[in-house]
Amino acid sequence: MKIKLALTALTLTLSSLAAPAWAGFDEGMRAYAAGDYATALSELRPLAQQGLPRAQFNLGYMYAQGQGVARDDVQAAQWYRKAAEQGLAIAQGNLGVMYKNGQGVARDDKQAATWFRQAADQGDATSQYNLGLMYANGQGVGKSDAQALEWYRKAADQGLAIAQGNLGGMYRSGRGVGKEDRLAAQWLLKAAEQGDATSQYNLAGMYKAGEGVAQSYQQAAAWYEKAADQGDVDAQYSLGNMYRLGLGVLQNDQKAIELYQQAASQGHSYAMSSLAWMYEHERGLPRDLVLAHALYNLASAAGHDKAPANRDLITDRLSRTQLLEAQTLAAVWKRGQPVPSQSQTGLLDKNKSACVNLAPVGDQAASAR
């Protein structure tokens, strides 16, 4: 089963906590909440200039988002720094993000990790997760799965879904801790119930394999669907397999094709290869070897290891005109567009067939991506 971890830092966050005894702050935040950024700025800027950390932070956020002012990452970083140097955890965390992404400051992973740690030590869950991510990837700090696990756990204990999901993924893979499927499933469920698509996908795989939970194709399909509905391409492909095979759902080639097309449009090599196979074998689609060749070609370019052999076997059965059309369809396709679904010359003798694999590969092959 393929295990996925969330690999990117969380984005900037806004503070709405009240500042004690500073007239104008509450008024500024109410104006901000109402979308009246001009009034918010007029209330918050003087307070920021007087040294109020939360006003400094929120002014920085407005510069970062271009709310009521022209977007200016340099100004954003400067105001975050003023608040961060006064010990405001959320400002320290956002300044860490700016250093991590190179926004308004030169990219500097060591500085990012330093600011994340200061915020994390104060209990900021987002920064705890981001510091865990830095340890997991060895960015700005020495690579350490054990440290990553520790910081993920701190954030997960505060209910941060993305940290819960990564913690579950580490228990599942045995990174930084002994492999423990039961705990992996528990943490993945917590994150999945909060809507984290990566965790929904991973939990579905555990139900499909019966790892850490009672095996259930119905539960697997249900969690794949939740992740697929959020655009997770691996989940779209895996749910397509469930429909093609009738596992946990009623067998439905048309639904499988729809899901494969969604994933293939985002460059998923196995979804492309599965669509090609269905065109080749007239499985829910009219037989069209030009489209099959084009899709095997795209799957090959996207890294599918068996697609080149499948494509080459079809090549010998195409005329020069058909081969040119297939190559053109593949050449003009761009990621994010629907994959080719119409050809002018694709109909061939239905009695002829060639393919290395008798059926599209299943979820286990996705781990090669």
PDB file of N, CA and C in Angstrom, residues 6 113 116-117 120 125-139 141-153 155 163 166 170 175:
ATOM      1  N   ALA A   6       2.033  14.428   4.214  1.00  0.00           N
ATOM      2  CA  ALA A   6       1.940  15.820   3.769  1.00  0.00           C
ATOM      3  C   ALA A   6       3.341  16.407   3.813  1.00  0.00           C
ATOM      4  N   ALA A 113      13.698  27.266  10.663  1.00  0.00           N
ATOM      5  CA  ALA A 113      13.639  26.301  11.757  1.00  0.00           C
ATOM      6  C   ALA A 113      13.787  26.984  13.112  1.00  0.00           C
ATOM      7  N   PHE A 116      10.445  28.639  13.845  1.00  0.00           N
ATOM      8  CA  PHE A 116       9.449  27.600  14.130  1.00  0.00           C
ATOM      9  C   PHE A 116       9.647  27.053  15.538  1.00  0.00           C
ATOM     10  N   ARG A 117      10.917  26.841  15.916  1.00  0.00           N
ATOM     11  CA  ARG A 117      11.192  26.274  17.236  1.00  0.00           C
ATOM     12  C   ARG A 117      10.742  27.227  18.347  1.00  0.00           C
ATOM     13  N   ALA A 120       7.085  26.899  18.449  1.00  0.00           N
ATOM     14  CA  ALA A 120       6.710  25.553  18.873  1.00  0.00           C
ATOM     15  C   ALA A 120       6.906  25.375  20.371  1.00  0.00           C
ATOM     16  N   ALA A 125       0.684  24.995  17.619  1.00  0.00           N
ATOM     17  CA  ALA A 125       0.554  23.695  16.952  1.00  0.00           C
ATOM     18  C   ALA A 125       1.037  23.736  15.512  1.00  0.00           C
ATOM     19  N   THR A 126       0.729  24.812  14.811  1.00  0.00           N
ATOM     20  CA  THR A 126       1.153  24.914  13.415  1.00  0.00           C
ATOM     21  C   THR A 126       2.671  24.891  13.310  1.00  0.00           C
ATOM     22  N   SER A 127       3.338  25.615  14.196  1.00  0.00           N
ATOM     23  CA  SER A 127       4.800  25.646  14.172  1.00  0.00           C
ATOM     24  C   SER A 127       5.392  24.317  14.627  1.00  0.00           C
ATOM     25  N   GLN A 128       4.721  23.639  15.537  1.00  0.00           N
ATOM     26  CA  GLN A 128       5.184  22.303  15.924  1.00  0.00           C
ATOM     27  C   GLN A 128       5.159  21.369  14.726  1.00  0.00           C
ATOM     28  N   TYR A 129       4.067  21.431  13.955  1.00  0.00           N
ATOM     29  CA  TYR A 129       4.000  20.615  12.742  1.00  0.00           C
ATOM     30  C   TYR A 129       5.100  21.015  11.764  1.00  0.00           C
ATOM     31  N   ASN A 130       5.259  22.315  11.528  1.00  0.00           N
ATOM     32  CA  ASN A 130       6.253  22.763  10.557  1.00  0.00           C
ATOM     33  C   ASN A 130       7.673  22.406  10.982  1.00  0.00           C
ATOM     34  N   LEU A 131       7.944  22.459  12.287  1.00  0.00           N
ATOM     35  CA  LEU A 131       9.265  22.060  12.763  1.00  0.00           C
ATOM     36  C   LEU A 131       9.448  20.555  12.562  1.00  0.00           C
ATOM     37  N   GLY A 132       8.398  19.781  12.802  1.00  0.00           N
ATOM     38  CA  GLY A 132       8.473  18.349  12.526  1.00  0.00           C
ATOM     39  C   GLY A 132       8.778  18.080  11.068  1.00  0.00           C
ATOM     40  N   LEU A 133       8.169  18.866  10.201  1.00  0.00           N
ATOM     41  CA  LEU A 133       8.402  18.705   8.765  1.00  0.00           C
ATOM     42  C   LEU A 133       9.856  19.009   8.412  1.00  0.00           C
ATOM     43  N   MET A 134      10.424  20.025   9.059  1.00  0.00           N
ATOM     44  CA  MET A 134      11.822  20.364   8.804  1.00  0.00           C
ATOM     45  C   MET A 134      12.743  19.207   9.227  1.00  0.00           C
ATOM     46  N   TYR A 135      12.448  18.598  10.368  1.00  0.00           N
ATOM     47  CA  TYR A 135      13.247  17.450  10.812  1.00  0.00           C
ATOM     48  C   TYR A 135      13.060  16.263   9.872  1.00  0.00           C
ATOM     49  N   ALA A 136      11.837  16.040   9.423  1.00  0.00           N
ATOM     50  CA  ALA A 136      11.576  14.903   8.539  1.00  0.00           C
ATOM     51  C   ALA A 136      12.339  15.029   7.228  1.00  0.00           C
ATOM     52  N   ASN A 137      12.482  16.263   6.744  1.00  0.00           N
ATOM     53  CA  ASN A 137      13.142  16.495   5.456  1.00  0.00           C
ATOM     54  C   ASN A 137      14.597  16.911   5.594  1.00  0.00           C
ATOM     55  N   GLY A 138      15.079  17.114   6.836  1.00  0.00           N
ATOM     56  CA  GLY A 138      16.454  17.562   7.030  1.00  0.00           C
ATOM     57  C   GLY A 138      16.696  18.947   6.474  1.00  0.00           C
ATOM     58  N   GLN A 139      15.765  19.850   6.686  1.00  0.00           N
ATOM     59  CA  GLN A 139      15.872  21.220   6.159  1.00  0.00           C
ATOM     60  C   GLN A 139      16.105  22.194   7.307  1.00  0.00           C
ATOM     61  N   VAL A 141      17.813  21.800   9.807  1.00  0.00           N
ATOM     62  CA  VAL A 141      18.194  21.015  10.981  1.00  0.00           C
ATOM     63  C   VAL A 141      18.671  19.657  10.479  1.00  0.00           C
ATOM     64  N   GLY A 142      19.345  18.922  11.330  1.00  0.00           N
ATOM     65  CA  GLY A 142      19.735  17.573  10.943  1.00  0.00           C
ATOM     66  C   GLY A 142      18.506  16.687  10.770  1.00  0.00           C
ATOM     67  N   LYS A 143      18.512  15.882   9.753  1.00  0.00           N
ATOM     68  CA  LYS A 143      17.373  15.000   9.507  1.00  0.00           C
ATOM     69  C   LYS A 143      17.211  14.036  10.673  1.00  0.00           C
ATOM     70  N   SER A 144      15.990  13.959  11.210  1.00  0.00           N
ATOM     71  CA  SER A 144      15.744  13.085  12.349  1.00  0.00           C
ATOM     72  C   SER A 144      14.270  12.698  12.364  1.00  0.00           C
ATOM     73  N   ASP A 145      13.994  11.449  12.041  1.00  0.00           N
ATOM     74  CA  ASP A 145      12.612  10.980  12.092  1.00  0.00           C
ATOM     75  C   ASP A 145      12.089  10.976  13.527  1.00  0.00           C
ATOM     76  N   ALA A 146      12.960  10.713  14.482  1.00  0.00           N
ATOM     77  CA  ALA A 146      12.526  10.696  15.881  1.00  0.00           C
ATOM     78  C   ALA A 146      12.070  12.088  16.321  1.00  0.00           C
ATOM     79  N   GLN A 147      12.828  13.120  15.935  1.00  0.00           N
ATOM     80  CA  GLN A 147      12.433  14.493  16.262  1.00  0.00           C
ATOM     81  C   GLN A 147      11.161  14.887  15.514  1.00  0.00           C
ATOM     82  N   ALA A 148      11.085  14.479  14.258  1.00  0.00           N
ATOM     83  CA  ALA A 148       9.874  14.761  13.484  1.00  0.00           C
ATOM     84  C   ALA A 148       8.661  14.164  14.179  1.00  0.00           C
ATOM     85  N   LEU A 149       8.795  12.915  14.610  1.00  0.00           N
ATOM     86  CA  LEU A 149       7.696  12.231  15.281  1.00  0.00           C
ATOM     87  C   LEU A 149       7.296  12.976  16.554  1.00  0.00           C
ATOM     88  N   GLU A 150       8.283  13.427  17.312  1.00  0.00           N
ATOM     89  CA  GLU A 150       7.998  14.121  18.567  1.00  0.00           C
ATOM     90  C   GLU A 150       7.195  15.392  18.332  1.00  0.00           C
ATOM     91  N   TRP A 151       7.591  16.173  17.338  1.00  0.00           N
ATOM     92  CA  TRP A 151       6.891  17.433  17.082  1.00  0.00           C
ATOM     93  C   TRP A 151       5.542  17.208  16.419  1.00  0.00           C
ATOM     94  N   TYR A 152       5.443  16.229  15.549  1.00  0.00           N
ATOM     95  CA  TYR A 152       4.130  15.879  14.997  1.00  0.00           C
ATOM     96  C   TYR A 152       3.175  15.503  16.126  1.00  0.00           C
ATOM     97  N   ARG A 153       3.685  14.719  17.084  1.00  0.00           N
ATOM     98  CA  ARG A 153       2.825  14.260  18.178  1.00  0.00           C
ATOM     99  C   ARG A 153       2.312  15.450  19.000  1.00  0.00           C
ATOM    100  N   ALA A 155       1.795  18.496  18.019  1.00  0.00           N
ATOM    101  CA  ALA A 155       0.757  19.182  17.255  1.00  0.00           C
ATOM    102  C   ALA A 155      -0.499  18.318  17.134  1.00  0.00           C
ATOM    103  N   ALA A 163      -0.963  17.165  11.152  1.00  0.00           N
ATOM    104  CA  ALA A 163       0.024  16.519  12.019  1.00  0.00           C
ATOM    105  C   ALA A 163      -0.442  15.128  12.421  1.00  0.00           C
ATOM    106  N   ASN A 166       0.290  12.877   9.465  1.00  0.00           N
ATOM    107  CA  ASN A 166       1.700  12.520   9.314  1.00  0.00           C
ATOM    108  C   ASN A 166       2.158  11.591  10.427  1.00  0.00           C
ATOM    109  N   MET A 170       3.734   7.851   9.901  1.00  0.00           N
ATOM    110  CA  MET A 170       5.018   7.388  10.442  1.00  0.00           C
ATOM    111  C   MET A 170       4.849   6.089  11.232  1.00  0.00           C
ATOM    112  N   ARG A 175       8.679   4.823  10.584  1.00  0.00           N
ATOM    113  CA  ARG A 175       9.709   5.868  10.560  1.00  0.00           C
ATOM    114  C   ARG A 175       9.788   6.554  11.917  1.00  0.00           C
TER     115      ARG A 175
END
